[in-house]
Each structure stands twice: as structure tokens, then as C-alpha cells.
mmCIF file of C-alpha atoms and ligand atoms in Angstrom:
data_model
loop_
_atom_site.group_PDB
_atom_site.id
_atom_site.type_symbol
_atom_site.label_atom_id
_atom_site.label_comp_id
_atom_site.label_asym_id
_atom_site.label_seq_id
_atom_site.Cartn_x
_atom_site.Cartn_y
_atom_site.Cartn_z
ATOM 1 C CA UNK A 1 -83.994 123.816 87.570
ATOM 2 C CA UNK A 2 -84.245 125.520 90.852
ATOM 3 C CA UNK A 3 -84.471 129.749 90.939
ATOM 4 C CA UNK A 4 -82.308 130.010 93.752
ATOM 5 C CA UNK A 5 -80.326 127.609 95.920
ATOM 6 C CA UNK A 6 -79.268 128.683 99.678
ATOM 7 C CA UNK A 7 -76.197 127.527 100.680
ATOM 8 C CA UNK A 8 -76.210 127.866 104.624
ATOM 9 C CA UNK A 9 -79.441 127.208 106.916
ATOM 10 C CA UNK A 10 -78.894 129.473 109.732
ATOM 11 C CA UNK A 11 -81.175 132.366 110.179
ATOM 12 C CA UNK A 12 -80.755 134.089 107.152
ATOM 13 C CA UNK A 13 -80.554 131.159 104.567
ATOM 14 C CA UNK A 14 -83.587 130.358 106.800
ATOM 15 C CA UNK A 15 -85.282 133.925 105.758
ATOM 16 C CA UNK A 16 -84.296 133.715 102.410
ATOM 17 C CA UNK A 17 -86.506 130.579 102.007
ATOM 18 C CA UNK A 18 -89.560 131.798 103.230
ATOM 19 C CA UNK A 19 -89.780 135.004 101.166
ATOM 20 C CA UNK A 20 -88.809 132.283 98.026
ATOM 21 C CA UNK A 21 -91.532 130.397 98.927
ATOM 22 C CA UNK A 22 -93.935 133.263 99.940
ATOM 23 C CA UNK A 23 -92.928 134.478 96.343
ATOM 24 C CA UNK A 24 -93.818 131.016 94.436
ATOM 25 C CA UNK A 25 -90.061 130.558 93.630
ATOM 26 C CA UNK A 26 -88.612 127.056 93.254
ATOM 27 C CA UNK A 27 -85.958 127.086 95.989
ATOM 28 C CA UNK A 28 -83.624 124.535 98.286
ATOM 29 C CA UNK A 29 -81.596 125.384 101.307
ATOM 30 C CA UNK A 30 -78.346 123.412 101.663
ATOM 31 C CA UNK A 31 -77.292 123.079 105.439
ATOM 32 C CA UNK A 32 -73.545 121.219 106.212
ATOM 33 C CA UNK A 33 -74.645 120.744 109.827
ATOM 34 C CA UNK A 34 -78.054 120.704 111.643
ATOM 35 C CA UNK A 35 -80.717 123.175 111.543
ATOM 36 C CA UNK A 36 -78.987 126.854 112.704
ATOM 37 C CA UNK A 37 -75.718 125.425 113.176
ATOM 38 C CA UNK A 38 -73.958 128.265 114.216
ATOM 39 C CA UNK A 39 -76.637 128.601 117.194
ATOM 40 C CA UNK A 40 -76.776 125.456 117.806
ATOM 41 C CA UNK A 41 -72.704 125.887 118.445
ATOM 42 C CA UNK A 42 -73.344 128.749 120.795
ATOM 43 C CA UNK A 43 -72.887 128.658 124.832
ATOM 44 C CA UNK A 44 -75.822 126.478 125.869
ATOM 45 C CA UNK A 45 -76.342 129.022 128.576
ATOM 46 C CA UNK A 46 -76.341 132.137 126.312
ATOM 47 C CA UNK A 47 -78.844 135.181 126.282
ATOM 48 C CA UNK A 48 -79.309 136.822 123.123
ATOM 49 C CA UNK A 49 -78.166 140.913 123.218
ATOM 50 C CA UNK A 50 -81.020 141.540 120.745
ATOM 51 C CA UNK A 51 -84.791 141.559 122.186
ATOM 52 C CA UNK A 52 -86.887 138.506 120.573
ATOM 53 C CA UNK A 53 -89.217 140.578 118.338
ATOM 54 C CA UNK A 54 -85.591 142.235 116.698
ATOM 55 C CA UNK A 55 -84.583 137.974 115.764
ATOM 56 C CA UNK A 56 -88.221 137.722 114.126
ATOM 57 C CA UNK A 57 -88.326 136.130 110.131
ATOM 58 C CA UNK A 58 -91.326 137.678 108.078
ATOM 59 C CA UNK A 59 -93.276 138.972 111.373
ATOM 60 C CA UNK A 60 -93.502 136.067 112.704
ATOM 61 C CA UNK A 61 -94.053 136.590 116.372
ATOM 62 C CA UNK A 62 -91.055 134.895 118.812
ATOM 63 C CA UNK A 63 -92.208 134.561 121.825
ATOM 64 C CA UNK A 64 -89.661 134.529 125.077
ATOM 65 C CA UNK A 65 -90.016 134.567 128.564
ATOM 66 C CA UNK A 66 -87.916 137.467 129.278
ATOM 67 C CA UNK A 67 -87.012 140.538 126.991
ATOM 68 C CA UNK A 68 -84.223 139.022 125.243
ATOM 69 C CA UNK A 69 -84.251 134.713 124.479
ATOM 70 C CA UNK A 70 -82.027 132.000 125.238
ATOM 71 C CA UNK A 71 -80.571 129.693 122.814
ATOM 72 C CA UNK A 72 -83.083 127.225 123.385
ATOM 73 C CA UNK A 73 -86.106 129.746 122.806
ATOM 74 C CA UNK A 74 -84.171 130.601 119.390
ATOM 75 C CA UNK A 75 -83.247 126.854 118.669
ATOM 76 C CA UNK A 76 -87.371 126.442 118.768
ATOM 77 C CA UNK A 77 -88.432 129.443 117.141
ATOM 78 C CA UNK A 78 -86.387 129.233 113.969
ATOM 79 C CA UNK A 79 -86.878 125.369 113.844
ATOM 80 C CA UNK A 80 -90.579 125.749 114.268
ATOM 81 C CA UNK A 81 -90.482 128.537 111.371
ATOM 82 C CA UNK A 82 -88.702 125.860 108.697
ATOM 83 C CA UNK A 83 -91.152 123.110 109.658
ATOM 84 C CA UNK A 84 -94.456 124.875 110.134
ATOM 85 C CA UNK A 85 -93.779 126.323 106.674
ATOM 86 C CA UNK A 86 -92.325 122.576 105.651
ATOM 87 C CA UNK A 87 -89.377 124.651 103.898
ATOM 88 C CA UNK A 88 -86.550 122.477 101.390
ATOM 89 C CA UNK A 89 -83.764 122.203 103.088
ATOM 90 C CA UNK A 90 -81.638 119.300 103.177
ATOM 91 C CA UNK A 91 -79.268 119.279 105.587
ATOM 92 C CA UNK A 92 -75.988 117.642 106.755
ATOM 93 C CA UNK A 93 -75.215 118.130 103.219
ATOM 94 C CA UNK A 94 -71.799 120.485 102.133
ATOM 95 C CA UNK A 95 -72.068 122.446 99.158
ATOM 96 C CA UNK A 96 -68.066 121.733 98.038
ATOM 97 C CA UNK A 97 -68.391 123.735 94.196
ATOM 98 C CA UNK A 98 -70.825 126.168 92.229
ATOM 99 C CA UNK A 99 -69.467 126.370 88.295
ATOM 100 C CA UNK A 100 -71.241 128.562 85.992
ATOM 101 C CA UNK A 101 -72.924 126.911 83.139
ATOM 102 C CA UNK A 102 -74.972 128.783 80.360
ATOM 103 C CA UNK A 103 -77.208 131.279 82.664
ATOM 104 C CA UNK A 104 -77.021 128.867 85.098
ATOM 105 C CA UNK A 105 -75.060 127.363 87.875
ATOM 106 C CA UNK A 106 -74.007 123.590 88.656
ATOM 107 C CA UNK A 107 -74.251 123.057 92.055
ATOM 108 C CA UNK A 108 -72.052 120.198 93.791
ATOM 109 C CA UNK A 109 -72.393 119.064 97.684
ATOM 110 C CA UNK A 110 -71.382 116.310 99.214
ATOM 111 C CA UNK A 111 -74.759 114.194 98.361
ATOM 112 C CA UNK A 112 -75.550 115.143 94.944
ATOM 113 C CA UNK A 113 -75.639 118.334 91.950
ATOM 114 C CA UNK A 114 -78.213 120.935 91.873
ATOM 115 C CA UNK A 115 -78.886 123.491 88.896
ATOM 116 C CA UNK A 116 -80.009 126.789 90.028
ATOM 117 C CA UNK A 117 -80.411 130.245 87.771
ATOM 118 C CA UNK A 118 -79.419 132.074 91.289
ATOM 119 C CA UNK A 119 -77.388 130.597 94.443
ATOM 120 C CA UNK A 120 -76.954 132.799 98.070
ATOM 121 C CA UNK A 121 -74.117 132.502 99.778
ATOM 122 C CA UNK A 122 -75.243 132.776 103.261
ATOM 123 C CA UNK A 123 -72.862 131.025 104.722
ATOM 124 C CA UNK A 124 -72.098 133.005 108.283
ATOM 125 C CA UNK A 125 -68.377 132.831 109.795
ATOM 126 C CA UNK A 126 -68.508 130.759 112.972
ATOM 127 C CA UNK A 127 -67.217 127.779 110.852
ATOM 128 C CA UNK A 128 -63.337 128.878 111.456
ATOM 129 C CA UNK A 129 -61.578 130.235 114.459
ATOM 130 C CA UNK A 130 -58.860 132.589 114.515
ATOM 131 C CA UNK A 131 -56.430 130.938 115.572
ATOM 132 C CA UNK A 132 -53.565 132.532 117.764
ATOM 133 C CA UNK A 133 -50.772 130.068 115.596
ATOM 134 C CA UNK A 134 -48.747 129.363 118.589
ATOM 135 C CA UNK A 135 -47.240 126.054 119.844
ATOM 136 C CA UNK A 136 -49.640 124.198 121.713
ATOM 137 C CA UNK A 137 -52.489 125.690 120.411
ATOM 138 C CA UNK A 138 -53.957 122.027 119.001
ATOM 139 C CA UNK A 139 -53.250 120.558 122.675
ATOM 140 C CA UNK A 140 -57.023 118.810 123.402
ATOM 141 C CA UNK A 141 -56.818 121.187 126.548
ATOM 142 C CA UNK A 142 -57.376 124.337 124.280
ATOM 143 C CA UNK A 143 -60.835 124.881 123.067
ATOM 144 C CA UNK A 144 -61.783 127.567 120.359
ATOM 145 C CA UNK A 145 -65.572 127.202 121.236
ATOM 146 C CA UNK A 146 -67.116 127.272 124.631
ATOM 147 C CA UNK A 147 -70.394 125.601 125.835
ATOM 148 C CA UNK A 148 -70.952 125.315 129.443
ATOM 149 C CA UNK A 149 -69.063 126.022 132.538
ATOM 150 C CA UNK A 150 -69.321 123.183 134.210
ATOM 151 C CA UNK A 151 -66.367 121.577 132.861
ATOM 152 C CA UNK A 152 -63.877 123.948 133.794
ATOM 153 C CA UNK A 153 -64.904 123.812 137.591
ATOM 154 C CA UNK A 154 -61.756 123.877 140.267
ATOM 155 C CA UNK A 155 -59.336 123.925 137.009
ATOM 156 C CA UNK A 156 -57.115 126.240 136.146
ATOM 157 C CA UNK A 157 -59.123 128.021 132.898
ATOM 158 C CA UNK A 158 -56.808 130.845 131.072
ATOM 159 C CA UNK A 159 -59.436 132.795 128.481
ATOM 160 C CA UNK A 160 -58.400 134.571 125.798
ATOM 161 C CA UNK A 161 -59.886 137.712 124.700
ATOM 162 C CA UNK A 162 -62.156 140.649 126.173
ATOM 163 C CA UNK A 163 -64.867 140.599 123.693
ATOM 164 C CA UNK A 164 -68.544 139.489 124.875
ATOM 165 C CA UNK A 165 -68.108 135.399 124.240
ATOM 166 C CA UNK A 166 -64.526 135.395 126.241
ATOM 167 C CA UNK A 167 -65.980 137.299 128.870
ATOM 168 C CA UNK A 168 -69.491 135.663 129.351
ATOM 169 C CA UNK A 169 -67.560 132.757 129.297
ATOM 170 C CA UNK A 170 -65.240 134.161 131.847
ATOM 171 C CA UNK A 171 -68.083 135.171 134.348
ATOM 172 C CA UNK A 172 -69.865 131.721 133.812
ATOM 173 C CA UNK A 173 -66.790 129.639 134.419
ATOM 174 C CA UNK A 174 -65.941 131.934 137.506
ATOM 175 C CA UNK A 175 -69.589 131.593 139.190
ATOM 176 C CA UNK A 176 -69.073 127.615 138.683
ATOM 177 C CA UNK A 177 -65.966 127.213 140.578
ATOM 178 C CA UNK A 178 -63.226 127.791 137.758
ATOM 179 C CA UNK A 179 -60.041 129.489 139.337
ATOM 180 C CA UNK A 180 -60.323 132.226 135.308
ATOM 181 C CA UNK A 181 -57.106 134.198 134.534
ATOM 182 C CA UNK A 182 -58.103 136.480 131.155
ATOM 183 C CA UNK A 183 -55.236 137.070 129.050
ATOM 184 C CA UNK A 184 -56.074 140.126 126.797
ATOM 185 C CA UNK A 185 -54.182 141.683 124.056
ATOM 186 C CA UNK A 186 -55.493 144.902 124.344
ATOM 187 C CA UNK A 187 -55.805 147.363 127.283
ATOM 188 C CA UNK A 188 -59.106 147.171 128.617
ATOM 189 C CA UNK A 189 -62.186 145.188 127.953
ATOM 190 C CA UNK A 190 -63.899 145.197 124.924
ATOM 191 C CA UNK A 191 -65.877 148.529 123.840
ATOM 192 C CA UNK A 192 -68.318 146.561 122.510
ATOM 193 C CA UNK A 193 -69.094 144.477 125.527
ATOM 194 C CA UNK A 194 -72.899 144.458 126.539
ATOM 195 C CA UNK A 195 -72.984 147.211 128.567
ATOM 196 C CA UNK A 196 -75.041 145.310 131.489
ATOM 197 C CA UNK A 197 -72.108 143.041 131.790
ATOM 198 C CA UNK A 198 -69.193 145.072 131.230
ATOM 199 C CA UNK A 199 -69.523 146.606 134.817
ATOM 200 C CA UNK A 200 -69.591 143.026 136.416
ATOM 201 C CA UNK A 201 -66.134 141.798 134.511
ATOM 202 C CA UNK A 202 -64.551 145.161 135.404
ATOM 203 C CA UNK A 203 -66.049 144.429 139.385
ATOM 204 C CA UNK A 204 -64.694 140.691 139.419
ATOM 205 C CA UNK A 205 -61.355 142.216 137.567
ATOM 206 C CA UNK A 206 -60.845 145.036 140.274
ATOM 207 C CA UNK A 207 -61.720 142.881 142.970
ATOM 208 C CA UNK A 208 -59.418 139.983 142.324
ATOM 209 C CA UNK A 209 -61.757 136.967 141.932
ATOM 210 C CA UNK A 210 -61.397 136.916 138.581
ATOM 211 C CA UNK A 211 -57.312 137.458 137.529
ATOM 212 C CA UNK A 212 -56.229 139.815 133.995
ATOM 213 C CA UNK A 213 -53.390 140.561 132.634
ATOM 214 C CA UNK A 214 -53.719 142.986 129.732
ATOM 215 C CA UNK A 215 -51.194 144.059 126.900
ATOM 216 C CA UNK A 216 -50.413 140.473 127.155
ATOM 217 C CA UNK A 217 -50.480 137.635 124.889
ATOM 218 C CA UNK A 218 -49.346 133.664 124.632
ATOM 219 C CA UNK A 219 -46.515 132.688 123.374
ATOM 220 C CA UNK A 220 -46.689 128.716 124.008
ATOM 221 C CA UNK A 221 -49.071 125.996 125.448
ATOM 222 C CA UNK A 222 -48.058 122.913 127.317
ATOM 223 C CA UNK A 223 -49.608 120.242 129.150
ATOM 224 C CA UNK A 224 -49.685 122.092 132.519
ATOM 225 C CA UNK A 225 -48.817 125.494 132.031
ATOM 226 C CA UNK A 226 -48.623 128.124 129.207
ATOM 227 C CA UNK A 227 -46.340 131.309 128.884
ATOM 228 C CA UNK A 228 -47.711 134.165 128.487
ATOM 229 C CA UNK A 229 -45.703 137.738 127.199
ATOM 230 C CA UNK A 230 -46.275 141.234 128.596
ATOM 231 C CA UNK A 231 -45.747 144.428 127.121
ATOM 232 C CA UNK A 232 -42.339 144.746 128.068
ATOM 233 C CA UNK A 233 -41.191 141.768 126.411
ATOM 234 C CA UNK A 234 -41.099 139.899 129.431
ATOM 235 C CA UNK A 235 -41.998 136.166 129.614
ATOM 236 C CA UNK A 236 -44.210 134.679 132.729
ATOM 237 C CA UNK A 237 -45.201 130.729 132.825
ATOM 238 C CA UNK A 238 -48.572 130.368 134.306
ATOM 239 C CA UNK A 239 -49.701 126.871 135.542
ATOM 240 C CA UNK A 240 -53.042 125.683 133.452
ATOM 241 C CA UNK A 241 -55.425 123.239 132.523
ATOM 242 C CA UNK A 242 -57.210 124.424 130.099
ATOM 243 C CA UNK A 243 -57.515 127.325 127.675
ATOM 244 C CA UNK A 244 -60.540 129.042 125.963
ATOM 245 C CA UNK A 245 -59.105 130.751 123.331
ATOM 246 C CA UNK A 246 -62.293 132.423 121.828
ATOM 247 C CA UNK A 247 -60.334 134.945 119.835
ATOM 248 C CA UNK A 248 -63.417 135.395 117.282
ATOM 249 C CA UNK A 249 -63.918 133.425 113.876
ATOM 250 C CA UNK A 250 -63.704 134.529 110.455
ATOM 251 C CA UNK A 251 -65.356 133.603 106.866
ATOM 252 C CA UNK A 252 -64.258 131.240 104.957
ATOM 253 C CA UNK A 253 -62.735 133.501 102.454
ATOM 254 C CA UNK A 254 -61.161 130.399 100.420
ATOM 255 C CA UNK A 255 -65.547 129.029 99.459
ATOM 256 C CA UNK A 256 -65.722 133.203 98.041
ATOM 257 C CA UNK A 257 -63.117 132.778 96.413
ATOM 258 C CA UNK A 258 -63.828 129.907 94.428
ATOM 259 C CA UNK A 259 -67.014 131.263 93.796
ATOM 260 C CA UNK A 260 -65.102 134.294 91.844
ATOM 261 C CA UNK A 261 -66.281 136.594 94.722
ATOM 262 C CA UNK A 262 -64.262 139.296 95.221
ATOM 263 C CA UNK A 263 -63.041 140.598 97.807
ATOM 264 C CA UNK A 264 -62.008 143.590 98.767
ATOM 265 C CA UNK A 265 -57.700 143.923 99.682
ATOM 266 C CA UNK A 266 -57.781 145.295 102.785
ATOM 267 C CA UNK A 267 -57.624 144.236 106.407
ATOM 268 C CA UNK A 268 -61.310 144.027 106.297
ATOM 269 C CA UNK A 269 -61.373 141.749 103.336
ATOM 270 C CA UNK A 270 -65.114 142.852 102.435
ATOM 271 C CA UNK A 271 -66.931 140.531 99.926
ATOM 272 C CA UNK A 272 -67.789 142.625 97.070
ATOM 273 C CA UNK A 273 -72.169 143.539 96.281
ATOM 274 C CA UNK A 274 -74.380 145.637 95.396
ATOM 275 C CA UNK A 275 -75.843 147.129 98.702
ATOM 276 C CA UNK A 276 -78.608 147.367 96.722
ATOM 277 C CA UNK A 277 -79.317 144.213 95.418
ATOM 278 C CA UNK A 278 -76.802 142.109 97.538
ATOM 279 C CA UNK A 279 -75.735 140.621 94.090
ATOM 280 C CA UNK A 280 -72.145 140.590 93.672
ATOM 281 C CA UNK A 281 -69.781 140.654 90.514
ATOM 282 C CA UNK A 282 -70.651 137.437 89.535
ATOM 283 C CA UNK A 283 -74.649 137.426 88.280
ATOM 284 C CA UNK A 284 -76.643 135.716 90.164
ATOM 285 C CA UNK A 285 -75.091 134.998 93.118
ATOM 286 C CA UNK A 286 -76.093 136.737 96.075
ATOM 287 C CA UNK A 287 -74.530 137.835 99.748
ATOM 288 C CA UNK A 288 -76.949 137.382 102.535
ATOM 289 C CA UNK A 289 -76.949 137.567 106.498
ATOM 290 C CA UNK A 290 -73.268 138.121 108.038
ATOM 291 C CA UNK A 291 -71.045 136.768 105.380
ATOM 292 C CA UNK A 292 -71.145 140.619 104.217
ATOM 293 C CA UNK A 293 -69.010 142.109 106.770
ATOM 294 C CA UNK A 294 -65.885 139.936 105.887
ATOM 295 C CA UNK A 295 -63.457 140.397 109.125
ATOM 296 C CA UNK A 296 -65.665 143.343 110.334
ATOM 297 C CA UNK A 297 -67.891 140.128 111.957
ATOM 298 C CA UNK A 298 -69.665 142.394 114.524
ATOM 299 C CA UNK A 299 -71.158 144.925 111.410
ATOM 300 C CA UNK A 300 -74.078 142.427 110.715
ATOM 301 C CA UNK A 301 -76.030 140.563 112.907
ATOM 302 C CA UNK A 302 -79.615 138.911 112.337
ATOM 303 C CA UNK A 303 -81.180 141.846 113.403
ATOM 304 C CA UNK A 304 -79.991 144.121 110.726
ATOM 305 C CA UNK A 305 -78.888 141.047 108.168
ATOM 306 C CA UNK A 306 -82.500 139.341 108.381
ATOM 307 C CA UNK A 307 -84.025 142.261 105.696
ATOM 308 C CA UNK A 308 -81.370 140.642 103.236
ATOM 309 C CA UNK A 309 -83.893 137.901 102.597
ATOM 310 C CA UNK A 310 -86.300 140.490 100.978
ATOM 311 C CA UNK A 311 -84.180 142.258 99.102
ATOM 312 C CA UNK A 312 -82.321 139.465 96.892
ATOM 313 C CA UNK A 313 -85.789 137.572 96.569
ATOM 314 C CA UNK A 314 -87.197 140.882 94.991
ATOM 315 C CA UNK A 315 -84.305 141.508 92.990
ATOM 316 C CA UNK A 316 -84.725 138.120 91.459
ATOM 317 C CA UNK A 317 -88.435 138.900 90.879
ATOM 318 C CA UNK A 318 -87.133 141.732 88.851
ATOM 319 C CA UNK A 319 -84.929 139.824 86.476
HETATM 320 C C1 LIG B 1 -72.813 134.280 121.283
HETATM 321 C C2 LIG B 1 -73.492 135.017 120.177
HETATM 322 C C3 LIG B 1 -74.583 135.821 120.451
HETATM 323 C C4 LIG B 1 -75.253 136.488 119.424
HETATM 324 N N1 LIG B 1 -76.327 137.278 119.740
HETATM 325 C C5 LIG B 1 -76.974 137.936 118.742
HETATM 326 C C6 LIG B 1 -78.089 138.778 119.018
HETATM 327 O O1 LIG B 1 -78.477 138.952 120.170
HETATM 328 N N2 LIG B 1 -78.703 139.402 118.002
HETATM 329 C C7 LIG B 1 -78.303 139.249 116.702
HETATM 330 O O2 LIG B 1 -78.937 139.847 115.814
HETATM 331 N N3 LIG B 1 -77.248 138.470 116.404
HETATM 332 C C8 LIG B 1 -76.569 137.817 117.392
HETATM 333 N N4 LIG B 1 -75.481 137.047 117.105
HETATM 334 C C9 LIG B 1 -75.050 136.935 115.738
HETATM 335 C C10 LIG B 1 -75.975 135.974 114.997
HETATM 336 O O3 LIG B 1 -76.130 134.774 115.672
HETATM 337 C C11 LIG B 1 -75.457 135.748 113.673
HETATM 338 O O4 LIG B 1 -75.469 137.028 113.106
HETATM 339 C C12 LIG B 1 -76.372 134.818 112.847
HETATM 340 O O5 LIG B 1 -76.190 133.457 113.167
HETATM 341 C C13 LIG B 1 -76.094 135.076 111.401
HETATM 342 O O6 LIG B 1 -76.953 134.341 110.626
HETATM 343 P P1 LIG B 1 -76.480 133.838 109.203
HETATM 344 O O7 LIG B 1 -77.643 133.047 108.686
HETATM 345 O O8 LIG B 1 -75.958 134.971 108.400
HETATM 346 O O9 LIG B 1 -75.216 132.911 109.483
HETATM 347 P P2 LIG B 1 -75.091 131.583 110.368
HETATM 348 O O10 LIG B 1 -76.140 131.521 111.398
HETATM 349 O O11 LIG B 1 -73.684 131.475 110.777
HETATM 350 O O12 LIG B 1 -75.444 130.445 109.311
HETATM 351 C C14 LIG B 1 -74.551 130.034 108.323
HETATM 352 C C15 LIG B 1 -74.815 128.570 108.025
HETATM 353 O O13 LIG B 1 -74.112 128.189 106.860
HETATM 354 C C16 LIG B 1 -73.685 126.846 107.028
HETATM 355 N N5 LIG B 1 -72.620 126.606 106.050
HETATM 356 C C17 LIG B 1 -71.387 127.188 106.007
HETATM 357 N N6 LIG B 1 -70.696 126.724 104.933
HETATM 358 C C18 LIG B 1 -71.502 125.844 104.279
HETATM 359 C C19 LIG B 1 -71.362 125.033 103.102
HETATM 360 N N7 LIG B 1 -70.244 125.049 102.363
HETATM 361 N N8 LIG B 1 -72.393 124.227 102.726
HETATM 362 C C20 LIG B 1 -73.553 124.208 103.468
HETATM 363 N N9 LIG B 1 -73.737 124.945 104.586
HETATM 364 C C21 LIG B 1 -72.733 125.760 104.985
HETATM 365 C C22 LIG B 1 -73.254 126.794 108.486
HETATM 366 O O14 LIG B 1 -73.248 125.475 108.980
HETATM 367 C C23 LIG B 1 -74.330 127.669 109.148
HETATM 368 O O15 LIG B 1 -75.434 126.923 109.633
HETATM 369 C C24 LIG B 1 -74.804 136.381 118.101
HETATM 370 C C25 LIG B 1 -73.685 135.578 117.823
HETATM 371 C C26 LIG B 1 -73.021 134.922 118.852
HETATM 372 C C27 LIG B 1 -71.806 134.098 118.514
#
């Protein structure tokens, strides 16, 4: 019988397992994907906004060459954390049900059952993309997750979205020979774009080399073009071959559920805890890292998220 079982190794199921260990608890991370999944999913040329010593676990010193680390530096330090410290945690394993049992809960995953008195949902939200639901959108040429530019060179490359992934990935695909048109629902770039790139977008925007058309959205994909609609109602067909369409990603509300989370009715669909303990209404199992925010997926972040790990693990102590 375990004390706590983590479903979700990324940074904070990562967290969570050190301070169980540090605290002599019996615990065991279950990871569907590789080490950090999400990061390892992120642009293989990305910079983190946060400075390293802000991404730390437990003051554990990440080192970077520069102020704030690449993927790669982040891929090392939080792989180098789970195996210096040889933490449990099996992955490439789903966890598909938890059912309560008598003060305890029945884990099932997709290689075996685990009993645990506690289980933390740490489960992030870059598993599911919003999708934009129009026709076309499953065409191979549209890609809800972007890695590297080099792909998209001399081809027409529409991306969706103004937020900090659509327009790094604008910039990058731009710089490497991509002829970028930004389609953007809204009317400006996103607020919350870094502000040491925003100016550079706006620059390329202004000075033509990278096309925008704002208060616009699409309507339909094909093969070689897609049609985009303006604010008047209006329909244009732009020619295309390919489309990023990183319109965000959400949690997967439906695994909450099931757990008998709830969640709040809103448009921000908040999972229901104790900001105290990060227990929720059902005892014993916890919230942890950026699963909390629900839709509001820019509130937490590993910098403010990571103290999560502390805070369940002492509440469990408690008990
Ligand atoms: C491009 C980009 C840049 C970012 N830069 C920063 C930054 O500079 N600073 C910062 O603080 N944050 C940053 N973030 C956000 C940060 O990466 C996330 O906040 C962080 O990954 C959250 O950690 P987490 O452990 O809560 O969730 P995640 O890292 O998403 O981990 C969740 C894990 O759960 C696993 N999982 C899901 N469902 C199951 C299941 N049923 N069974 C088993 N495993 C499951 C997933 O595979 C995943 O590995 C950035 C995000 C992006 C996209």
C-alpha cells in the first residue's frame, strides 16, 4: 500500500516525489509518456520566460548558460533530479481509473493496479488542443503542436493565434525562410506576450515581412488553400501549405471528472481544492502543478505551481 501515487511526471509530479521521499513516504509516479512529457513536446528551439533558479525542485541548483534555459538545459536538469535521487516512477504507463475502496484508492493504468491511501492528480493540460472544429482541421497539413522551423521553409505557413507559442513560432518560421501569414481572432497581439518579443512581431507585422490579418478567423481548410473570415463577414481564400494552429490546450476535464472532481460551472471550469491543502472534495486526492487553473492555463506555471509539492506532502504528514 503506497501513501501517495502521482499520476503525471512532469515537473510537478516530479516535485511531489522528492518531498515524498525526502519525507520517508512510500510513493510512485505514473508517467503516460517519457520523462517531462509536456517539455519534451515543446519547440526544440524554445527559451524558457522564467530565469533557471525560478524552475528549481527543492533548491536544487539549475545551472544554464544564459539567464533563462533552453529546453534541453531543462530536459537535463529535471531528468538528472529523478535519477540522481533514483525516484519511482514508471513511465509510458496511463493511469485509465482511480475507484475508492475502504480509505483507500484502486489504482488502474494501462500495465497493472496500484493501492494508494492518497493519489495527485498532476496531470498538466498540454495533452489536448483546442481545436478550432472547422472542416479541414484533421488535414495532415495542420499541426496543433510546433517543433522546429525548418520544415515550414519556402511554404506557405498560416499560424493561428497571437499568444507567445503562435508567435515564437511565427518569428522562427519567418527567420528560416517560411513565407508566415498570422490569422488572429482578436485585435492585437497577445497582452501577455514576452515583452522582449512583442516589439519584434509588432516590427515584422508593421513592416510587411511577416503578413496579419486580425479580427479574423478560419472558416475551412483544404489541400492548397484555406478561407479565412474577417470582421465584416466577408470571406477571403488564401493559398497554403500548411497551418499551425496553436490555439492553446486545455485539461482533460473528462480524467477530473471521473475522479468525482468537481469542477467549477463557469467558463473557467476551475477544479475544485482547498488552496490550502490542494485536497479537493474527494479525500485524499490532491491538485498539483497547472491542472489547478482549469481553462485559465496561463494562472500557474512551474514557477509558482512547484511549492504545491510541499504543501500536499505536509498535509499528508498531518493526517
Ligand atoms: C512553450 C512553453 C514555455 C513555458 N515556459 C515556462 C517558463 O518559462 N516558466 C514556467 O514556470 N513555466 C513555463 N511553462 C509552463 C510549464 O512548462 C508548465 O507549467 C509545466 O510543464 C507544468 O508542470 P506540471 O507538472 O503541472 O504539468 P506537465 O508538465 O504538463 O506534466 C503533466 C504530465 O502528466 C502526464 N499525464 C497526463 N495524463 C496522464 C495519465 N492519465 N496518466 C499518466 N500520466 C499522465 C503528461 O504526460 C505530463 O507529462 C511553459 C509552457 C510552454 C508550453
Amino acid at each position: 500500500m503506497l501513501d501517495l501515487l502521482i499520476i503525471g511526471g512532469g515537473p510537478i509530479g516530479i516535485a511531489t516525489a522528492l518531498e515524498a521521499k525526502n519525507k520517508n513516504l512510500s510513493y510512485q509516479v505514473i508517467e503516460k509518456g517519457p520523462l517531462v512529457n509536456s517539455l519534451y513536446n515543446y519547440p526544440t528551439n524554445m527559451q524558457f520566460f522564467s530565469s533557471s533558479e525560478k524552475l528549481e525542485i527543492d533548491n536544487i541548483p539549475f545551472i544554464s548558460n544564459k539567464a533563462k534555459p533552453t529546453k534541453a538545459e531543462a530536459l537535463e536538469y529535471y531528468r538528472r533530479i529523478a535519477t540522481a535521487n533514483k525516484l519511482h516512477i514508471n513511465l509510458f504507463e496511463k493511469v485509465e481509473a482511480v475507484n475508492a475502496e475502504e480509505n483507500t484508492y484502486r489504482i488502474t493504468t494501462t500495465k497493472s493496479t496500484y493501492q494508494a491511501k492518497n493519489v495527485v492528480v498532476a496531470t498538466g493540460f498540454y495533452d489536448l488542443p483546442n481545436m478550432m472544429d472547422v472542416p479541414g482541421e484533421s488535414l495532415p497539413k495542420v499541426f496543433h503542436y510546433y517543433k522546429d522551423p525548418h520544415y515550414f521553409s519556402g511554404q506557405k505557413t498560416i499560424v493561428v493565434g497571437a499568444s507567445n507559442s503562435s508567435v515564437d513560432a511565427a518569428l522562427e518560421v519567418y527567420r528560416k525562410g517560411g513565407d508566415v501569414t498570422m490569422i488572429v481572432r482578436g485585435s492585437a497581439i497577445g497582452e501577455r506576450v514576452k515583452y522582449w518579443v512583442k516589439p519584434d512581431i509588432e516590427n515584422r507585422i508593421k513592416e510587411g515581412s511577416i503578413k496579419a490579418h486580425f479580427n479574423t478567423t478560419i472558416t475551412e481548410i483544404h489541400p492548397n488553400e484555406v478561407v479565412i473570415k474577417h470582421q465584416d463577414g466577408s470571406l477571403e481564400t488564401l493559398e497554403n501549405d500548411f497551418v499551425l494552429a496553436l490555439t492553446g490546450y486545455r485539461p482533460n476535464f473528462e480524467f477530473l471528472k471521473k475522479l468525482g472532481i468537481a469542477i467549477s460551472d463557469d467558463d473557467k471550469r476551475l477544479p475544485q481544492y482547498n488552496p490550502q491543502t490542494m485536497e479537493t472534495n474527494q479525500k485524499g486526492i490532491y491538485l498539483a502543478g497547472v491542472i489547478c487553473g482549469g481553462l485559465e492555463t496561463y494562472k500557474w506555471f512551474i514557477e509558482n505551481s512547484r511549492i504545491h509539492a510541499k504543501m500536499i506532502v505536509a498535509n499528508i504528514n498531518r493526517q
